[in-house]
Amino acid sequence: MSNQEDRFDFSDSENHGNQGERYRKSSEDKNDNGKADGINWGDKIFSMIQESAESMDFAELSHNIQKTIDVAREETMKQVDKARTEAAKQIDRAKEEAARQVDKAKEEAAKQIDKARGYQSSQAYVNVGHGRKVIAGKLKKNPGLYSGPAEIAVGAAGLGAFGGAGIGLGAFLGAVAFPIGAAITSAAVMIPFTIVSAFLLGRGILNSKRARRIRKYASIWTGKPYVMIEDLESRVGWDRKKILKDIHFLTDRELIIGAELDAGETCLMLTDESKQQYASAMAAKRQREQEEVKAREAEEALKAAPFEQREIHRIKKDGQEYLEQLAELKKEIVSDEMRRKVEQMETLTARIFVCASEHPESISQTDRLFKYYFPSVLKLLKVYEDVEKQPVQGENIRKTKKEIEDSLDTMNQALEKLFDEMFQNVAMDISSDIQVLEVMLKQDGLTEDGIHADQKEPMLKL
């Protein structure tokens, strides 16, 4: 025992007592969390160590310390659970009133923001069934708004209690020359609880920050039929990726009443009407895309088509564009007589285009119309429209209008002549076809003369 006595020399009881007293005072000053139900677990552990040191019996010391730590841990967890339960009750009692106050503040803030930005004061609403409506963009709840601070408080308290207890215990055991391994093992018991407390603290901080961001979003979009993500980004000043992540968090959990993010993630729709408008716009977009695809396919097919077919397509396209311009100018003309002249030109032009498309050999006759005559006609009609709108119809204006009207008559006469010439070529082709048909019928004895000649004998004999 002499070696043990040399190793654990506690003969200086006064010095030893002073050291224990300093530890107890230090423990009391640093942290009161070591107390549970009136028990100071630090003093209890210190007493155990002191008794073992005085008796030089360390056989049960580690077991007793571990047992004491387990009891302290259970008591501490009970206190933490009790604190969490009480905090939850307080949060529940405050939620309803706080939610009303927050909603009122959000609506008022949204009105002020809208007024400052020039938005309309009318609010958008969403039907929620049974004849009830709620303001568009209203949050069912904002996760983390109340639970976040509670988790921060519990996590911080636990981190201080368990972390401080572990560090203090390890330091004390090391100070009294306790075996290093046993000291570390005893202190390590607090590590899991310290980790859990740190996790609660970190999660509480993240949830609380997100809740504040969501509250800012809601103050912007509340009462709106929709909100553009670009507008949201410019007003809050946060990263677009973070904003979309927060919105997905809300929409995935259906926390915004009636909200839906568009496929391109550019707009958050908050009412049924905005969703219907979006669906209609998307349908129109798909139709335009299909038409563009068909147009490209037709263009590619036209490039590979024979020259004659390409010319027919060209004349149809040019003719349609010209007729559309005539129709637009006719709408602005007041004079009934002039409108009648334009309508006559429309009819003649349409017939010429049809004839040219059916008989490509006539296309060359229409090219001069597009190059020279039609541009002049459109220019004259625009001038007529302008002078007709003048409030004072003086002599010069009346003279100009009369000259344009006469020019239109001349143009219509030229179109009639051109159509007649084109039809004459068609008529000549038809006459040739008729002559060929008559010859063939006569050769087959199917004409009137041939039928009488064959009636000398009956065609059938019974």
XYZ file of C-alpha atoms in Angstrom:
462
model
C 0.000 0.000 0.000
C 3.000 2.217 0.291
C 3.065 2.794 -3.466
C -0.581 3.730 -3.449
C 0.013 5.999 -0.497
C 2.887 7.632 -2.349
C 0.758 8.034 -5.470
C -2.342 9.318 -3.734
C -0.965 11.551 -1.063
C -3.898 13.270 0.631
C -2.158 13.810 3.924
C -2.486 17.569 3.547
C -6.161 17.632 4.463
C -6.268 21.396 4.745
C -4.901 21.863 1.243
C -7.204 19.164 -0.035
C -10.205 20.727 1.668
C -9.350 24.098 0.161
C -9.118 22.524 -3.276
C -12.548 20.866 -2.864
C -14.030 24.078 -1.584
C -12.651 25.989 -4.569
C -14.180 23.400 -6.936
C -17.591 23.579 -5.281
C -17.605 27.367 -5.430
C -16.441 27.318 -9.036
C -19.126 24.813 -9.973
C -21.833 26.859 -8.294
C -20.652 30.104 -9.893
C -20.322 28.702 -13.426
C -23.534 26.754 -13.854
C -26.603 25.965 -11.783
C -27.748 23.390 -14.358
C -26.078 20.636 -12.337
C -28.946 20.902 -9.849
C -32.119 18.897 -10.335
C -34.871 18.734 -7.700
C -32.573 20.345 -5.112
C -29.660 17.957 -5.666
C -26.234 19.307 -6.611
C -24.806 16.458 -8.658
C -21.367 18.029 -8.806
C -21.114 18.060 -4.991
C -22.370 14.512 -4.847
C -19.749 13.256 -7.306
C -17.056 15.245 -5.529
C -18.077 13.700 -2.194
C -17.809 10.240 -3.716
C -14.326 10.940 -4.979
C -13.288 12.469 -1.650
C -14.599 9.506 0.322
C -12.797 7.067 -1.974
C -9.605 9.083 -1.689
C -9.788 9.143 2.098
C -10.523 5.431 2.317
C -8.190 4.589 -0.565
C -10.966 2.339 -1.940
C -11.561 3.050 -5.649
C -13.165 -0.264 -6.565
C -16.708 1.070 -6.824
C -15.871 4.675 -7.610
C -16.264 4.455 -11.413
C -19.512 2.511 -11.067
C -20.916 4.941 -8.524
C -19.947 7.952 -10.636
C -21.543 6.379 -13.717
C -24.690 5.593 -11.754
C -24.836 9.123 -10.401
C -24.352 10.553 -13.895
C -27.171 8.351 -15.229
C -29.502 9.577 -12.494
C -28.453 13.165 -13.179
C -29.029 12.661 -16.893
C -32.533 11.297 -16.289
C -33.387 14.160 -13.975
C -32.002 16.699 -16.454
C -33.988 15.168 -19.325
C -37.122 15.361 -17.199
C -36.474 19.033 -16.617
C -35.841 19.608 -20.341
C -39.014 17.727 -21.292
C -40.955 19.705 -18.740
C -39.578 22.949 -20.146
C -40.404 21.900 -23.708
C -43.950 20.898 -22.722
C -44.509 24.214 -21.003
C -43.057 26.100 -23.974
C -45.332 24.178 -26.351
C -48.376 25.064 -24.248
C -47.429 28.716 -24.263
C -46.878 28.619 -28.019
C -50.279 26.992 -28.597
C -51.989 29.620 -26.457
C -50.274 32.410 -28.357
C -50.644 30.976 -31.853
C -54.256 31.925 -32.518
C -53.928 35.510 -31.399
C -50.518 35.894 -33.006
C -51.793 34.450 -36.286
C -54.621 36.977 -36.366
C -52.253 39.818 -35.659
C -49.770 38.615 -38.261
C -52.474 38.208 -40.925
C -53.769 41.671 -40.188
C -50.271 43.121 -40.370
C -49.529 41.273 -43.617
C -52.706 42.513 -45.263
C -52.001 46.070 -44.177
C -48.388 45.840 -45.341
C -49.482 44.405 -48.680
C -51.911 47.289 -49.158
C -49.214 49.841 -48.396
C -46.738 48.170 -50.758
C -49.325 47.941 -53.528
C -50.244 51.567 -53.072
C -46.596 52.603 -53.270
C -46.043 50.549 -56.432
C -49.251 51.697 -58.110
C -51.156 48.392 -57.909
C -54.937 48.308 -57.825
C -56.468 48.287 -54.364
C -58.855 45.428 -55.100
C -58.007 42.149 -53.384
C -58.142 38.710 -54.988
C -59.862 35.861 -53.161
C -59.918 32.066 -53.336
C -62.965 29.850 -52.858
C -62.382 27.250 -50.141
C -65.806 25.612 -50.275
C -69.134 25.988 -48.472
C -69.456 29.530 -49.770
C -66.342 30.665 -47.932
C -63.586 32.784 -49.422
C -60.146 33.658 -48.137
C -57.726 36.243 -49.381
C -55.437 34.935 -52.123
C -51.955 33.924 -51.033
C -52.946 33.347 -47.410
C -50.688 30.911 -45.558
C -52.244 27.980 -43.713
C -49.270 28.154 -41.379
C -45.658 29.275 -41.402
C -43.499 26.393 -40.097
C -40.705 27.595 -37.872
C -42.224 30.964 -37.041
C -42.841 29.879 -33.432
C -41.180 26.462 -33.214
C -37.882 27.867 -34.509
C -37.283 30.204 -31.543
C -38.431 27.437 -29.165
C -35.911 25.005 -30.651
C -33.215 27.666 -30.400
C -33.996 28.194 -26.710
C -34.081 24.474 -25.876
C -30.996 23.727 -27.957
C -29.001 26.566 -26.445
C -30.000 25.554 -22.914
C -29.163 21.905 -23.545
C -25.883 22.784 -25.215
C -24.875 24.898 -22.254
C -26.016 22.352 -19.680
C -24.716 19.137 -21.195
C -21.665 20.626 -22.858
C -20.691 22.561 -19.762
C -21.315 19.576 -17.504
C -19.163 17.330 -19.689
C -16.307 19.799 -19.852
C -16.519 20.579 -16.137
C -16.613 16.933 -15.134
C -13.654 16.071 -17.334
C -11.664 19.012 -15.997
C -12.443 18.172 -12.393
C -11.564 14.505 -12.700
C -8.327 15.452 -14.385
C -7.570 17.971 -11.638
C -7.887 15.378 -8.863
C -5.488 13.005 -10.655
C -8.305 10.642 -11.674
C -7.270 8.106 -14.365
C -7.405 9.831 -17.771
C -9.388 7.029 -19.448
C -12.041 6.997 -16.746
C -12.258 10.801 -16.811
C -12.784 10.859 -20.566
C -15.354 8.052 -20.354
C -17.291 9.861 -17.658
C -17.255 13.141 -19.570
C -18.182 11.425 -22.859
C -21.568 10.462 -21.422
C -22.684 14.037 -22.079
C -21.641 14.005 -25.743
C -24.882 12.506 -27.225
C -27.009 15.018 -25.350
C -24.699 17.816 -26.420
C -25.013 16.709 -30.065
C -28.822 16.573 -29.840
C -28.861 20.045 -28.300
C -26.586 21.382 -31.040
C -28.852 19.820 -33.671
C -31.929 21.464 -32.148
C -30.124 24.790 -32.027
C -29.030 24.576 -35.677
C -32.431 23.431 -36.917
C -34.138 26.155 -34.953
C -31.910 28.812 -36.511
C -32.552 27.532 -40.061
C -36.316 27.181 -39.551
C -36.555 30.605 -37.961
C -34.706 32.249 -40.874
C -36.902 30.491 -43.434
C -40.048 31.512 -41.559
C -38.953 35.168 -41.667
C -38.325 34.906 -45.417
C -41.739 33.323 -45.990
C -43.395 36.054 -43.954
C -41.724 38.610 -46.236
C -42.956 36.790 -49.368
C -46.498 36.616 -48.031
C -46.556 40.346 -47.343
C -45.900 40.864 -51.066
C -48.239 38.342 -52.704
C -51.175 38.379 -50.257
C -54.299 39.528 -52.102
C -52.752 39.171 -55.572
C -54.061 36.797 -58.260
C -50.458 35.935 -59.074
C -46.893 37.089 -58.486
C -43.938 36.935 -60.856
C -40.813 35.327 -59.403
C -38.724 38.054 -61.035
C -40.747 40.736 -59.238
C -40.468 38.813 -55.971
C -36.708 38.551 -56.417
C -36.292 42.272 -57.047
C -38.366 43.234 -54.006
C -36.829 40.937 -51.397
C -33.272 41.036 -52.758
C -32.584 37.338 -52.193
C -31.189 34.729 -54.548
C -33.718 33.302 -57.043
C -32.671 29.742 -56.190
C -33.381 30.320 -52.504
C -36.762 31.903 -53.279
C -37.824 28.963 -55.451
C -36.673 26.513 -52.779
C -38.850 28.283 -50.202
C -41.841 28.339 -52.574
C -41.431 24.633 -53.331
C -41.337 24.023 -49.575
C -44.720 25.750 -49.276
C -46.421 24.333 -52.383
C -45.249 20.755 -51.791
C -46.909 20.879 -48.361
C -49.935 22.849 -49.665
C -49.306 25.608 -47.144
C -50.466 28.405 -49.501
C -54.196 28.179 -50.148
C -54.822 27.448 -53.845
C -51.262 28.270 -54.970
C -49.492 26.641 -57.914
C -46.109 27.328 -59.526
C -46.042 27.336 -63.319
C -43.996 24.789 -65.283
C -41.312 27.328 -66.124
C -41.032 28.484 -62.488
C -41.587 32.096 -63.510
C -44.986 32.766 -61.916
C -46.766 31.735 -58.708
C -50.513 31.552 -59.433
C -52.693 32.223 -56.398
C -56.276 32.065 -57.766
C -58.332 29.748 -59.963
C -58.729 32.531 -62.526
C -54.977 32.984 -62.902
C -54.576 29.211 -63.314
C -57.236 29.170 -66.054
C -55.578 32.082 -67.830
C -52.257 30.293 -67.614
C -53.791 27.077 -68.998
C -55.337 29.025 -71.894
C -52.041 30.768 -72.606
C -50.182 27.458 -72.586
C -52.764 25.903 -74.931
C -52.405 28.849 -77.315
C -48.631 28.539 -77.111
C -48.780 24.839 -77.960
C -51.060 25.596 -80.898
C -48.668 28.269 -82.173
C -45.776 25.867 -81.861
C -47.683 23.216 -83.815
C -48.529 25.746 -86.510
C -44.894 26.823 -86.682
C -43.831 23.201 -87.078
C -46.354 22.702 -89.872
C -45.206 25.915 -91.548
C -41.569 24.805 -91.411
C -42.484 21.402 -92.815
C -44.491 23.026 -95.611
C -41.589 25.358 -96.365
C -39.160 22.448 -96.559
C -41.543 20.523 -98.807
C -41.981 23.576 -101.028
C -38.224 23.904 -101.503
C -38.144 20.380 -102.911
C -41.234 20.909 -105.106
C -41.108 21.571 -108.898
C -40.771 25.152 -110.142
C -44.385 25.353 -111.303
C -45.695 24.337 -107.882
C -43.476 26.894 -106.159
C -44.831 29.597 -108.468
C -48.405 28.629 -107.630
C -47.617 28.859 -103.912
C -45.987 32.253 -104.414
C -48.919 33.724 -106.295
C -51.378 32.503 -103.670
C -49.314 33.961 -100.834
C -48.752 37.331 -102.521
C -52.392 37.559 -103.515
C -53.598 36.824 -99.987
C -51.335 39.491 -98.500
C -52.552 42.084 -101.001
C -56.215 41.265 -100.340
C -55.652 41.614 -96.589
C -54.142 45.074 -97.085
C -57.085 46.099 -99.258
C -59.530 44.928 -96.586
C -57.749 46.944 -93.868
C -57.774 50.124 -95.964
C -61.419 49.641 -96.877
C -62.383 49.664 -93.177
C -61.068 53.215 -92.808
C -62.806 54.657 -95.897
C -66.017 56.562 -95.205
C -67.323 57.119 -98.759
C -69.760 54.367 -99.767
C -68.954 54.874 -103.437
C -65.245 54.498 -102.832
C -65.834 51.395 -100.697
C -67.823 49.893 -103.562
C -64.915 50.499 -105.938
C -62.502 48.808 -103.506
C -64.853 45.830 -103.138
C -64.987 45.483 -106.919
C -61.185 45.494 -107.005
C -61.124 42.798 -104.299
C -63.435 40.575 -106.338
C -61.487 40.993 -109.592
C -58.136 40.466 -107.872
C -59.328 37.293 -106.142
C -60.594 35.844 -109.441
C -57.313 36.648 -111.187
C -55.327 34.885 -108.459
C -57.563 31.816 -108.606
C -57.246 31.660 -112.369
C -53.461 32.052 -112.210
C -53.107 29.317 -109.580
C -55.232 26.911 -111.621
C -53.460 27.793 -114.867
C -49.770 28.432 -114.097
C -49.094 29.546 -117.659
C -50.958 32.772 -116.745
C -48.772 33.581 -113.736
C -46.443 35.787 -115.769
C -49.379 38.116 -116.468
C -49.898 38.704 -112.727
C -46.268 39.536 -111.925
C -46.586 43.009 -113.425
C -49.545 43.665 -111.115
C -47.437 43.032 -108.025
C -44.403 44.937 -109.235
C -46.090 48.121 -110.447
C -49.862 48.446 -110.175
C -50.758 47.067 -106.757
C -48.175 49.160 -104.816
C -49.503 52.292 -106.541
C -53.099 51.367 -105.697
C -52.266 50.870 -102.011
C -50.469 54.208 -101.908
C -53.440 56.007 -103.494
C -55.883 54.425 -101.039
C -53.764 55.532 -98.071
C -53.720 59.090 -99.425
C -57.501 58.937 -99.915
C -57.939 57.767 -96.333
C -55.832 60.667 -95.016
C -57.519 63.431 -97.005
C -60.963 62.034 -96.197
C -60.257 62.523 -92.497
C -59.453 66.215 -92.881
C -61.994 68.360 -91.005
C -62.221 70.897 -93.832
C -62.905 69.477 -97.303
C -61.574 72.259 -99.525
C -61.390 72.387 -103.308
C -57.959 70.779 -103.526
C -58.996 67.901 -101.263
C -62.149 67.253 -103.280
C -60.102 67.348 -106.477
C -57.562 64.870 -105.076
C -60.308 62.494 -103.972
C -61.957 62.654 -107.401
C -58.672 61.886 -109.169
C -58.071 58.863 -106.922
C -61.615 57.606 -107.509
C -61.139 57.899 -111.273
C -57.793 56.120 -111.036
C -59.475 53.269 -109.183
C -62.080 53.000 -111.948
C -59.287 52.808 -114.505
C -57.549 50.116 -112.481
C -60.736 48.063 -112.191
C -61.233 48.270 -115.947
C -57.661 47.061 -116.475
C -58.253 44.144 -114.084
C -61.441 43.194 -115.929
C -59.546 43.191 -119.213
C -56.707 41.126 -117.753
C -59.122 38.588 -116.319
C -60.946 38.376 -119.644
C -57.654 37.747 -121.460
C -56.687 35.066 -118.974
C -60.111 33.490 -119.336
C -59.817 33.662 -123.126
C -56.786 31.405 -122.950
C -58.735 29.084 -120.718
C -61.678 29.197 -123.130
C -59.397 28.285 -126.036
C -58.110 25.300 -124.114
C -61.670 24.277 -123.337
C -62.681 24.594 -127.032
C -59.827 22.308 -128.009
C -60.902 19.787 -125.397
C -64.505 19.934 -126.659
C -63.438 19.310 -130.257
C -61.342 16.318 -129.241
C -64.245 14.929 -127.229
C -66.694 15.301 -130.131
C -64.312 13.525 -132.516
C -63.918 10.625 -130.097
C -67.676 10.348 -129.609
C -68.262 10.392 -133.366
C -65.670 7.706 -133.941
C -67.385 5.507 -131.378
C -70.779 6.149 -132.975
C -72.089 7.855 -129.883
C -73.058 11.131 -131.517
C -76.575 11.819 -132.771
C -75.684 11.064 -136.424
C -73.855 7.893 -135.544
C -76.773 6.576 -133.490
C -79.303 7.040 -136.379
C -76.935 5.362 -138.855
C -76.754 2.234 -136.717
C -80.552 1.918 -136.358
C -80.944 0.109 -139.770
C -80.676 -3.166 -137.891
C -81.564 -3.869 -134.309
C -78.604 -4.016 -131.999
C -79.959 -7.134 -130.295
C -81.660 -10.094 -131.899
C -83.796 -12.464 -129.847
